[in-house]
Amino acid sequence: MPVLPSWLTDPLWDQFSALLPERPVCHPDHPLGCHRPRINDRIVFDKLLQLLRFGCSYQAIADTTCSATTIRNRRDEWIRLDIFARLKQIALDSYDRIVGLILDQIAVDGSITKAPGGGEVAGRSPVDRGKQGLKRSGMTDGYGIPLGRVLAGANRHDSPLLAATLDLLVDLGPLPDDITVHLDAGYDSAATRTTLTERQLCGQIAHKGEKAPIQASRRWHVERTHAWQNAFHRLCRCYERRATVINAFFDLADTIITVRSLIRRAWKTHRWHARPSQCP
C-alpha cells in the first residue's frame, strides 16, 4: 500500500521534479568512463515520504533500491537547493490562486512534541518530565492552511516566539489592510499587545482565568493544523538534530496538507486531468 494516495503523490512529484536541476545518469568525469548510475530521484522522494509519514529510521526504510546514505545525501542536496521551501511556496500560491487564502484571519499557537535525540532546537519539556522536546510556533490562515512556523526548545514560552512567527507574514506578499490574529490565553500580556500594535495587527486574545470554548473564536483552526502535522510521525517524534532538516520535513508536510486541502476544496468546483473520481 502506498504511503499516500496517487491523486496526491503524483501532483507533488510533478512539481517537485520540475524544481530539480538536470543531472547525468553517470558522472562524466569518471576516469574509466563508467560509474554506478545515479539513483532515480523519484525513488528517493518516495523514501522521504515514507520517512515523514511513518517516522522510522533511515536504515529501516532503506532497501536494495536505495541505501540510507543515499537518502541522507540526496535530502541534504535538496535542502541546499532550497527545493522543499520552494515547493511549499508554490503550493501556497496555487491554493491562493484557486481557492484563496483567508489572510484577514490569522491564528498562532505553539505545540510541543518529543525530540528524543536532542539537537539544535530541542529543550527540556515541561510536560514530559524534563525530557528533550521540540516546540513549534505555528501560524495558519483562517481555514487552517499552514503559513509557517518557528522552531524552539520545548522549554520556551509561546509569547516570546510570537514576534518571529508574525514576521513570516512578510513572505506572503500583499496582505489585507485589517488582519486579526487569534491567540489563546498564554498570549494575554502587554508585551503581546505591543507586538501586535507595532505590526498594525488586531488581536483577539483569550483572557486568563476565563473559561471559553475554543469554538468561541477562530483559534481552533491552528489546533486542527497541529493535529494534521502530528499525523506525520517524523514530526510528532523528531529524531533529527539539525534545524534545517526539521524545517525541510515540516515544509514537505505543509505542502502535503496544502495540496490535499486544495484538491478537496476544488473537487466540487473545478475539472482537471486526473481528477479523482470521488471526493477525497
mmCIF file of C-alpha atoms in Angstrom:
data_model
loop_
_atom_site.group_PDB
_atom_site.id
_atom_site.type_symbol
_atom_site.label_atom_id
_atom_site.label_comp_id
_atom_site.label_asym_id
_atom_site.label_seq_id
_atom_site.Cartn_x
_atom_site.Cartn_y
_atom_site.Cartn_z
ATOM 1 C CA MET A 1 0.000 0.000 0.000
ATOM 2 C CA PRO A 2 1.449 3.431 -0.943
ATOM 3 C CA VAL A 3 2.248 5.843 1.838
ATOM 4 C CA LEU A 4 -0.046 8.447 0.209
ATOM 5 C CA PRO A 5 -2.735 8.040 -2.483
ATOM 6 C CA SER A 6 -1.678 8.541 -6.095
ATOM 7 C CA TRP A 7 -4.020 11.522 -6.554
ATOM 8 C CA LEU A 8 -1.832 13.321 -4.009
ATOM 9 C CA THR A 9 1.680 11.983 -4.699
ATOM 10 C CA ASP A 10 1.529 12.412 -8.492
ATOM 11 C CA PRO A 11 0.958 16.205 -8.477
ATOM 12 C CA LEU A 12 3.505 16.548 -5.674
ATOM 13 C CA TRP A 13 6.139 14.699 -7.669
ATOM 14 C CA ASP A 14 5.336 16.527 -10.927
ATOM 15 C CA GLN A 15 6.051 19.886 -9.296
ATOM 16 C CA PHE A 16 8.972 18.602 -7.216
ATOM 17 C CA SER A 17 10.720 17.127 -10.262
ATOM 18 C CA ALA A 18 10.281 20.402 -12.143
ATOM 19 C CA LEU A 19 12.389 22.138 -9.472
ATOM 20 C CA LEU A 20 15.265 19.653 -9.680
ATOM 21 C CA PRO A 21 18.309 20.506 -11.812
ATOM 22 C CA GLU A 22 19.221 18.203 -14.666
ATOM 23 C CA ARG A 23 21.832 15.633 -13.695
ATOM 24 C CA PRO A 24 23.513 12.980 -15.878
ATOM 25 C CA VAL A 25 22.815 9.363 -15.058
ATOM 26 C CA CYS A 26 26.563 8.690 -14.851
ATOM 27 C CA HIS A 27 29.221 11.194 -13.808
ATOM 28 C CA PRO A 28 31.002 12.451 -16.986
ATOM 29 C CA ASP A 29 34.370 12.958 -15.240
ATOM 30 C CA HIS A 30 34.798 9.378 -14.091
ATOM 31 C CA PRO A 31 38.329 8.195 -15.119
ATOM 32 C CA LEU A 32 37.042 4.890 -16.522
ATOM 33 C CA GLY A 33 34.132 6.462 -18.345
ATOM 34 C CA CYS A 34 31.652 4.480 -16.307
ATOM 35 C CA HIS A 35 30.182 4.839 -12.884
ATOM 36 C CA ARG A 36 27.403 3.390 -10.803
ATOM 37 C CA PRO A 37 24.215 5.016 -12.144
ATOM 38 C CA ARG A 38 22.646 7.711 -10.014
ATOM 39 C CA ILE A 39 19.633 6.517 -8.029
ATOM 40 C CA ASN A 40 16.430 7.826 -9.558
ATOM 41 C CA ASP A 41 15.136 10.941 -7.781
ATOM 42 C CA ARG A 42 11.595 9.548 -7.649
ATOM 43 C CA ILE A 43 12.786 6.601 -5.563
ATOM 44 C CA VAL A 44 14.430 8.901 -3.017
ATOM 45 C CA PHE A 45 11.396 11.184 -2.978
ATOM 46 C CA ASP A 46 9.119 8.248 -2.178
ATOM 47 C CA LYS A 47 11.508 7.184 0.588
ATOM 48 C CA LEU A 48 11.319 10.661 2.137
ATOM 49 C CA LEU A 49 7.525 10.497 2.076
ATOM 50 C CA GLN A 50 7.696 7.161 3.892
ATOM 51 C CA LEU A 51 10.106 8.597 6.456
ATOM 52 C CA LEU A 52 7.826 11.571 7.009
ATOM 53 C CA ARG A 53 4.673 9.517 7.368
ATOM 54 C CA PHE A 54 5.917 6.540 9.386
ATOM 55 C CA GLY A 55 8.759 8.156 11.362
ATOM 56 C CA CYS A 56 11.064 5.133 11.020
ATOM 57 C CA SER A 57 14.846 5.285 10.782
ATOM 58 C CA TYR A 58 16.781 5.700 7.549
ATOM 59 C CA GLN A 59 18.218 2.198 7.941
ATOM 60 C CA ALA A 60 14.737 0.704 8.342
ATOM 61 C CA ILE A 61 13.416 2.336 5.168
ATOM 62 C CA ALA A 62 16.492 1.533 3.041
ATOM 63 C CA ASP A 63 16.411 -1.479 0.702
ATOM 64 C CA THR A 64 18.076 -2.733 -2.479
ATOM 65 C CA THR A 65 16.771 0.237 -4.466
ATOM 66 C CA CYS A 66 18.234 2.935 -2.231
ATOM 67 C CA SER A 67 20.602 2.995 0.742
ATOM 68 C CA ALA A 68 20.250 5.087 3.892
ATOM 69 C CA THR A 69 23.344 7.095 2.938
ATOM 70 C CA THR A 70 21.849 7.952 -0.446
ATOM 71 C CA ILE A 71 18.632 9.140 1.194
ATOM 72 C CA ARG A 72 20.547 11.427 3.576
ATOM 73 C CA ASN A 73 22.856 12.770 0.870
ATOM 74 C CA ARG A 74 20.034 13.487 -1.562
ATOM 75 C CA ARG A 75 17.993 15.071 1.240
ATOM 76 C CA ASP A 76 20.865 17.418 2.106
ATOM 77 C CA GLU A 77 21.430 18.205 -1.567
ATOM 78 C CA TRP A 78 17.793 19.228 -1.987
ATOM 79 C CA ILE A 79 17.935 21.295 1.201
ATOM 80 C CA ARG A 80 20.943 23.220 -0.144
ATOM 81 C CA LEU A 81 18.970 23.901 -3.326
ATOM 82 C CA ASP A 82 16.022 25.124 -1.199
ATOM 83 C CA ILE A 83 13.718 22.697 -3.010
ATOM 84 C CA PHE A 84 11.410 21.975 -0.055
ATOM 85 C CA ALA A 85 10.794 25.642 0.776
ATOM 86 C CA ARG A 86 10.167 26.478 -2.891
ATOM 87 C CA LEU A 87 7.742 23.574 -3.215
ATOM 88 C CA LYS A 88 5.782 24.782 -0.196
ATOM 89 C CA GLN A 89 5.607 28.323 -1.587
ATOM 90 C CA ILE A 90 4.339 27.054 -4.941
ATOM 91 C CA ALA A 91 1.625 25.052 -3.156
ATOM 92 C CA LEU A 92 0.581 28.151 -1.179
ATOM 93 C CA ASP A 93 0.489 30.302 -4.321
ATOM 94 C CA SER A 94 -1.607 27.692 -6.137
ATOM 95 C CA TYR A 95 -4.042 27.424 -3.239
ATOM 96 C CA ASP A 96 -4.335 31.202 -3.032
ATOM 97 C CA ARG A 97 -4.976 31.499 -6.773
ATOM 98 C CA ILE A 98 -7.622 28.739 -6.980
ATOM 99 C CA VAL A 99 -9.331 28.761 -3.573
ATOM 100 C CA GLY A 100 -7.964 31.815 -1.795
ATOM 101 C CA LEU A 101 -6.070 32.162 1.469
ATOM 102 C CA ILE A 102 -8.030 33.779 4.306
ATOM 103 C CA LEU A 103 -5.308 36.189 5.381
ATOM 104 C CA ASP A 104 -7.529 38.622 7.254
ATOM 105 C CA GLN A 105 -7.949 35.961 9.968
ATOM 106 C CA ILE A 106 -4.669 34.522 11.292
ATOM 107 C CA ALA A 107 -4.249 32.006 14.115
ATOM 108 C CA VAL A 108 -0.988 31.414 16.008
ATOM 109 C CA ASP A 109 -0.262 28.828 18.681
ATOM 110 C CA GLY A 110 2.536 26.609 19.960
ATOM 111 C CA SER A 111 2.754 22.838 20.046
ATOM 112 C CA ILE A 112 5.212 20.636 21.947
ATOM 113 C CA THR A 113 6.393 17.296 20.575
ATOM 114 C CA LYS A 114 9.041 14.796 21.601
ATOM 115 C CA ALA A 115 12.661 15.111 20.469
ATOM 116 C CA PRO A 116 14.467 12.075 21.964
ATOM 117 C CA GLY A 117 17.659 12.788 20.064
ATOM 118 C CA GLY A 118 18.005 16.374 21.242
ATOM 119 C CA GLY A 119 19.537 18.695 18.680
ATOM 120 C CA GLU A 120 19.874 22.367 17.822
ATOM 121 C CA VAL A 121 16.294 23.385 18.675
ATOM 122 C CA ALA A 122 15.482 20.913 21.463
ATOM 123 C CA GLY A 123 14.985 21.737 25.132
ATOM 124 C CA ARG A 124 13.697 20.308 28.405
ATOM 125 C CA SER A 125 9.973 19.658 28.027
ATOM 126 C CA PRO A 126 7.835 20.948 30.933
ATOM 127 C CA VAL A 127 5.092 18.446 30.051
ATOM 128 C CA ASP A 128 7.288 15.358 29.705
ATOM 129 C CA ARG A 129 9.306 15.174 32.944
ATOM 130 C CA GLY A 130 12.129 17.316 31.595
ATOM 131 C CA LYS A 131 12.885 15.066 28.619
ATOM 132 C CA GLN A 132 14.074 16.599 25.374
ATOM 133 C CA GLY A 133 11.252 18.207 23.403
ATOM 134 C CA LEU A 134 10.623 20.472 20.429
ATOM 135 C CA LYS A 135 8.231 23.425 20.275
ATOM 136 C CA ARG A 136 6.894 24.917 17.080
ATOM 137 C CA SER A 137 5.079 28.236 16.987
ATOM 138 C CA GLY A 138 2.764 27.670 14.029
ATOM 139 C CA MET A 139 0.735 30.168 12.030
ATOM 140 C CA THR A 140 -2.262 29.375 9.824
ATOM 141 C CA ASP A 141 -4.792 31.257 7.764
ATOM 142 C CA GLY A 142 -8.499 31.399 8.602
ATOM 143 C CA TYR A 143 -9.119 27.896 7.240
ATOM 144 C CA GLY A 144 -6.049 26.233 8.763
ATOM 145 C CA ILE A 145 -3.610 26.250 5.854
ATOM 146 C CA PRO A 146 -0.105 26.323 7.406
ATOM 147 C CA LEU A 147 1.732 29.543 6.599
ATOM 148 C CA GLY A 148 4.950 28.919 8.517
ATOM 149 C CA ARG A 149 6.487 28.065 11.839
ATOM 150 C CA VAL A 150 9.297 28.997 14.231
ATOM 151 C CA LEU A 151 11.187 26.171 15.939
ATOM 152 C CA ALA A 152 12.452 26.396 19.516
ATOM 153 C CA GLY A 153 13.121 24.261 22.556
ATOM 154 C CA ALA A 154 10.155 22.850 24.455
ATOM 155 C CA ASN A 155 11.090 24.999 27.470
ATOM 156 C CA ARG A 156 10.362 28.239 25.565
ATOM 157 C CA HIS A 157 7.111 30.071 26.257
ATOM 158 C CA ASP A 158 4.731 30.744 23.371
ATOM 159 C CA SER A 159 4.556 34.501 23.863
ATOM 160 C CA PRO A 160 8.223 35.432 23.091
ATOM 161 C CA LEU A 161 8.012 33.442 19.832
ATOM 162 C CA LEU A 162 5.053 35.460 18.546
ATOM 163 C CA ALA A 163 7.090 38.286 17.006
ATOM 164 C CA ALA A 164 9.297 35.940 14.971
ATOM 165 C CA THR A 165 6.212 33.995 13.861
ATOM 166 C CA LEU A 166 4.351 37.098 12.696
ATOM 167 C CA ASP A 167 7.427 38.238 10.774
ATOM 168 C CA LEU A 168 6.784 35.313 8.410
ATOM 169 C CA LEU A 169 3.809 37.249 7.032
ATOM 170 C CA VAL A 170 6.257 39.331 5.002
ATOM 171 C CA ASP A 171 6.917 36.335 2.731
ATOM 172 C CA LEU A 172 3.232 36.063 1.755
ATOM 173 C CA GLY A 173 3.191 39.147 -0.446
ATOM 174 C CA PRO A 174 0.310 41.668 -0.414
ATOM 175 C CA LEU A 175 -1.761 41.412 2.765
ATOM 176 C CA PRO A 176 -5.226 42.728 3.690
ATOM 177 C CA ASP A 177 -5.413 46.085 5.399
ATOM 178 C CA ASP A 178 -7.111 44.668 8.506
ATOM 179 C CA ILE A 179 -5.711 41.423 9.929
ATOM 180 C CA THR A 180 -6.994 39.798 13.115
ATOM 181 C CA VAL A 181 -4.666 37.443 14.981
ATOM 182 C CA HIS A 182 -6.396 34.828 17.143
ATOM 183 C CA LEU A 183 -4.436 33.761 20.239
ATOM 184 C CA ASP A 184 -5.067 31.714 23.362
ATOM 185 C CA ALA A 185 -4.723 32.855 26.980
ATOM 186 C CA GLY A 186 -0.990 32.133 27.000
ATOM 187 C CA TYR A 187 -0.515 35.311 24.961
ATOM 188 C CA ASP A 188 -2.603 37.503 27.271
ATOM 189 C CA SER A 189 0.027 40.106 28.173
ATOM 190 C CA ALA A 190 1.016 43.688 27.493
ATOM 191 C CA ALA A 191 4.066 42.514 25.536
ATOM 192 C CA THR A 192 1.828 40.621 23.119
ATOM 193 C CA ARG A 193 -0.423 43.631 22.550
ATOM 194 C CA THR A 194 2.643 45.782 21.923
ATOM 195 C CA THR A 195 3.911 43.276 19.378
ATOM 196 C CA LEU A 196 0.584 43.356 17.545
ATOM 197 C CA THR A 197 0.363 47.142 17.658
ATOM 198 C CA GLU A 198 3.859 47.550 16.201
ATOM 199 C CA ARG A 199 2.779 45.454 13.202
ATOM 200 C CA GLN A 200 -0.616 47.183 12.894
ATOM 201 C CA LEU A 201 -2.463 43.963 13.632
ATOM 202 C CA CYS A 202 -5.642 43.431 15.620
ATOM 203 C CA GLY A 203 -5.647 40.766 18.313
ATOM 204 C CA GLN A 204 -8.404 38.531 19.604
ATOM 205 C CA ILE A 205 -6.835 37.067 22.732
ATOM 206 C CA ALA A 206 -8.456 34.749 25.226
ATOM 207 C CA HIS A 207 -8.295 36.122 28.770
ATOM 208 C CA LYS A 208 -6.510 34.315 31.562
ATOM 209 C CA GLY A 209 -8.823 32.821 34.169
ATOM 210 C CA GLU A 210 -11.892 32.980 31.947
ATOM 211 C CA LYS A 211 -13.174 29.695 30.570
ATOM 212 C CA ALA A 212 -14.278 29.860 26.966
ATOM 213 C CA PRO A 213 -14.797 27.110 24.386
ATOM 214 C CA ILE A 214 -12.230 27.021 21.622
ATOM 215 C CA GLN A 215 -15.108 27.366 19.148
ATOM 216 C CA ALA A 216 -15.740 30.863 20.506
ATOM 217 C CA SER A 217 -13.031 32.199 18.197
ATOM 218 C CA ARG A 218 -11.246 31.052 15.045
ATOM 219 C CA ARG A 219 -8.322 29.773 17.088
ATOM 220 C CA TRP A 220 -9.385 26.134 16.610
ATOM 221 C CA HIS A 221 -8.074 26.176 13.029
ATOM 222 C CA VAL A 222 -4.456 26.213 14.180
ATOM 223 C CA GLU A 223 -5.196 23.438 16.685
ATOM 224 C CA ARG A 224 -6.535 21.286 13.852
ATOM 225 C CA THR A 225 -3.458 22.030 11.746
ATOM 226 C CA HIS A 226 -1.192 20.917 14.602
ATOM 227 C CA ALA A 227 -3.134 17.642 14.632
ATOM 228 C CA TRP A 228 -2.647 17.296 10.862
ATOM 229 C CA GLN A 229 1.089 17.851 11.258
ATOM 230 C CA ASN A 230 1.352 15.429 14.178
ATOM 231 C CA ALA A 231 -0.161 12.729 11.957
ATOM 232 C CA PHE A 232 3.272 12.669 10.294
ATOM 233 C CA HIS A 233 5.241 10.624 12.795
ATOM 234 C CA ARG A 234 8.558 12.169 11.749
ATOM 235 C CA LEU A 235 7.314 15.444 13.221
ATOM 236 C CA CYS A 236 5.423 14.030 16.185
ATOM 237 C CA ARG A 237 8.554 12.258 17.464
ATOM 238 C CA CYS A 238 11.523 14.026 15.932
ATOM 239 C CA TYR A 239 14.918 12.334 15.897
ATOM 240 C CA GLU A 240 16.510 14.875 13.542
ATOM 241 C CA ARG A 241 19.118 17.076 15.202
ATOM 242 C CA ARG A 242 19.615 19.857 12.648
ATOM 243 C CA ALA A 243 17.089 22.677 12.335
ATOM 244 C CA THR A 244 17.459 22.799 8.542
ATOM 245 C CA VAL A 245 16.428 19.146 8.230
ATOM 246 C CA ILE A 246 13.482 19.578 10.612
ATOM 247 C CA ASN A 247 12.268 22.606 8.655
ATOM 248 C CA ALA A 248 12.612 20.651 5.405
ATOM 249 C CA PHE A 249 10.353 17.884 6.717
ATOM 250 C CA PHE A 250 7.881 20.476 8.002
ATOM 251 C CA ASP A 251 7.866 22.176 4.591
ATOM 252 C CA LEU A 252 7.143 18.833 2.944
ATOM 253 C CA ALA A 253 4.338 18.082 5.415
ATOM 254 C CA ASP A 254 2.851 21.573 4.973
ATOM 255 C CA THR A 255 2.940 21.093 1.202
ATOM 256 C CA ILE A 256 1.035 17.822 1.515
ATOM 257 C CA ILE A 257 -1.559 19.448 3.797
ATOM 258 C CA THR A 258 -1.983 22.401 1.421
ATOM 259 C CA VAL A 259 -2.271 20.308 -1.762
ATOM 260 C CA ARG A 260 -4.661 17.880 -0.074
ATOM 261 C CA SER A 261 -6.897 20.755 1.048
ATOM 262 C CA LEU A 262 -6.671 22.317 -2.420
ATOM 263 C CA ILE A 263 -7.783 19.121 -4.167
ATOM 264 C CA ARG A 264 -10.607 18.503 -1.723
ATOM 265 C CA ARG A 265 -11.972 22.034 -1.879
ATOM 266 C CA ALA A 266 -11.561 22.407 -5.657
ATOM 267 C CA TRP A 267 -13.039 18.992 -6.449
ATOM 268 C CA LYS A 268 -16.614 20.332 -6.447
ATOM 269 C CA THR A 269 -15.883 23.484 -8.444
ATOM 270 C CA HIS A 270 -13.139 22.565 -10.946
ATOM 271 C CA ARG A 271 -12.363 19.934 -13.567
ATOM 272 C CA TRP A 272 -8.823 18.866 -14.453
ATOM 273 C CA HIS A 273 -6.895 15.965 -15.894
ATOM 274 C CA ALA A 274 -6.518 13.037 -13.462
ATOM 275 C CA ARG A 275 -9.172 14.470 -11.163
ATOM 276 C CA PRO A 276 -10.169 11.832 -8.549
ATOM 277 C CA SER A 277 -13.415 10.056 -9.426
ATOM 278 C CA GLN A 278 -14.677 10.593 -5.867
ATOM 279 C CA CYS A 279 -14.176 13.468 -3.468
ATOM 280 C CA PRO A 280 -11.048 12.516 -1.457
#
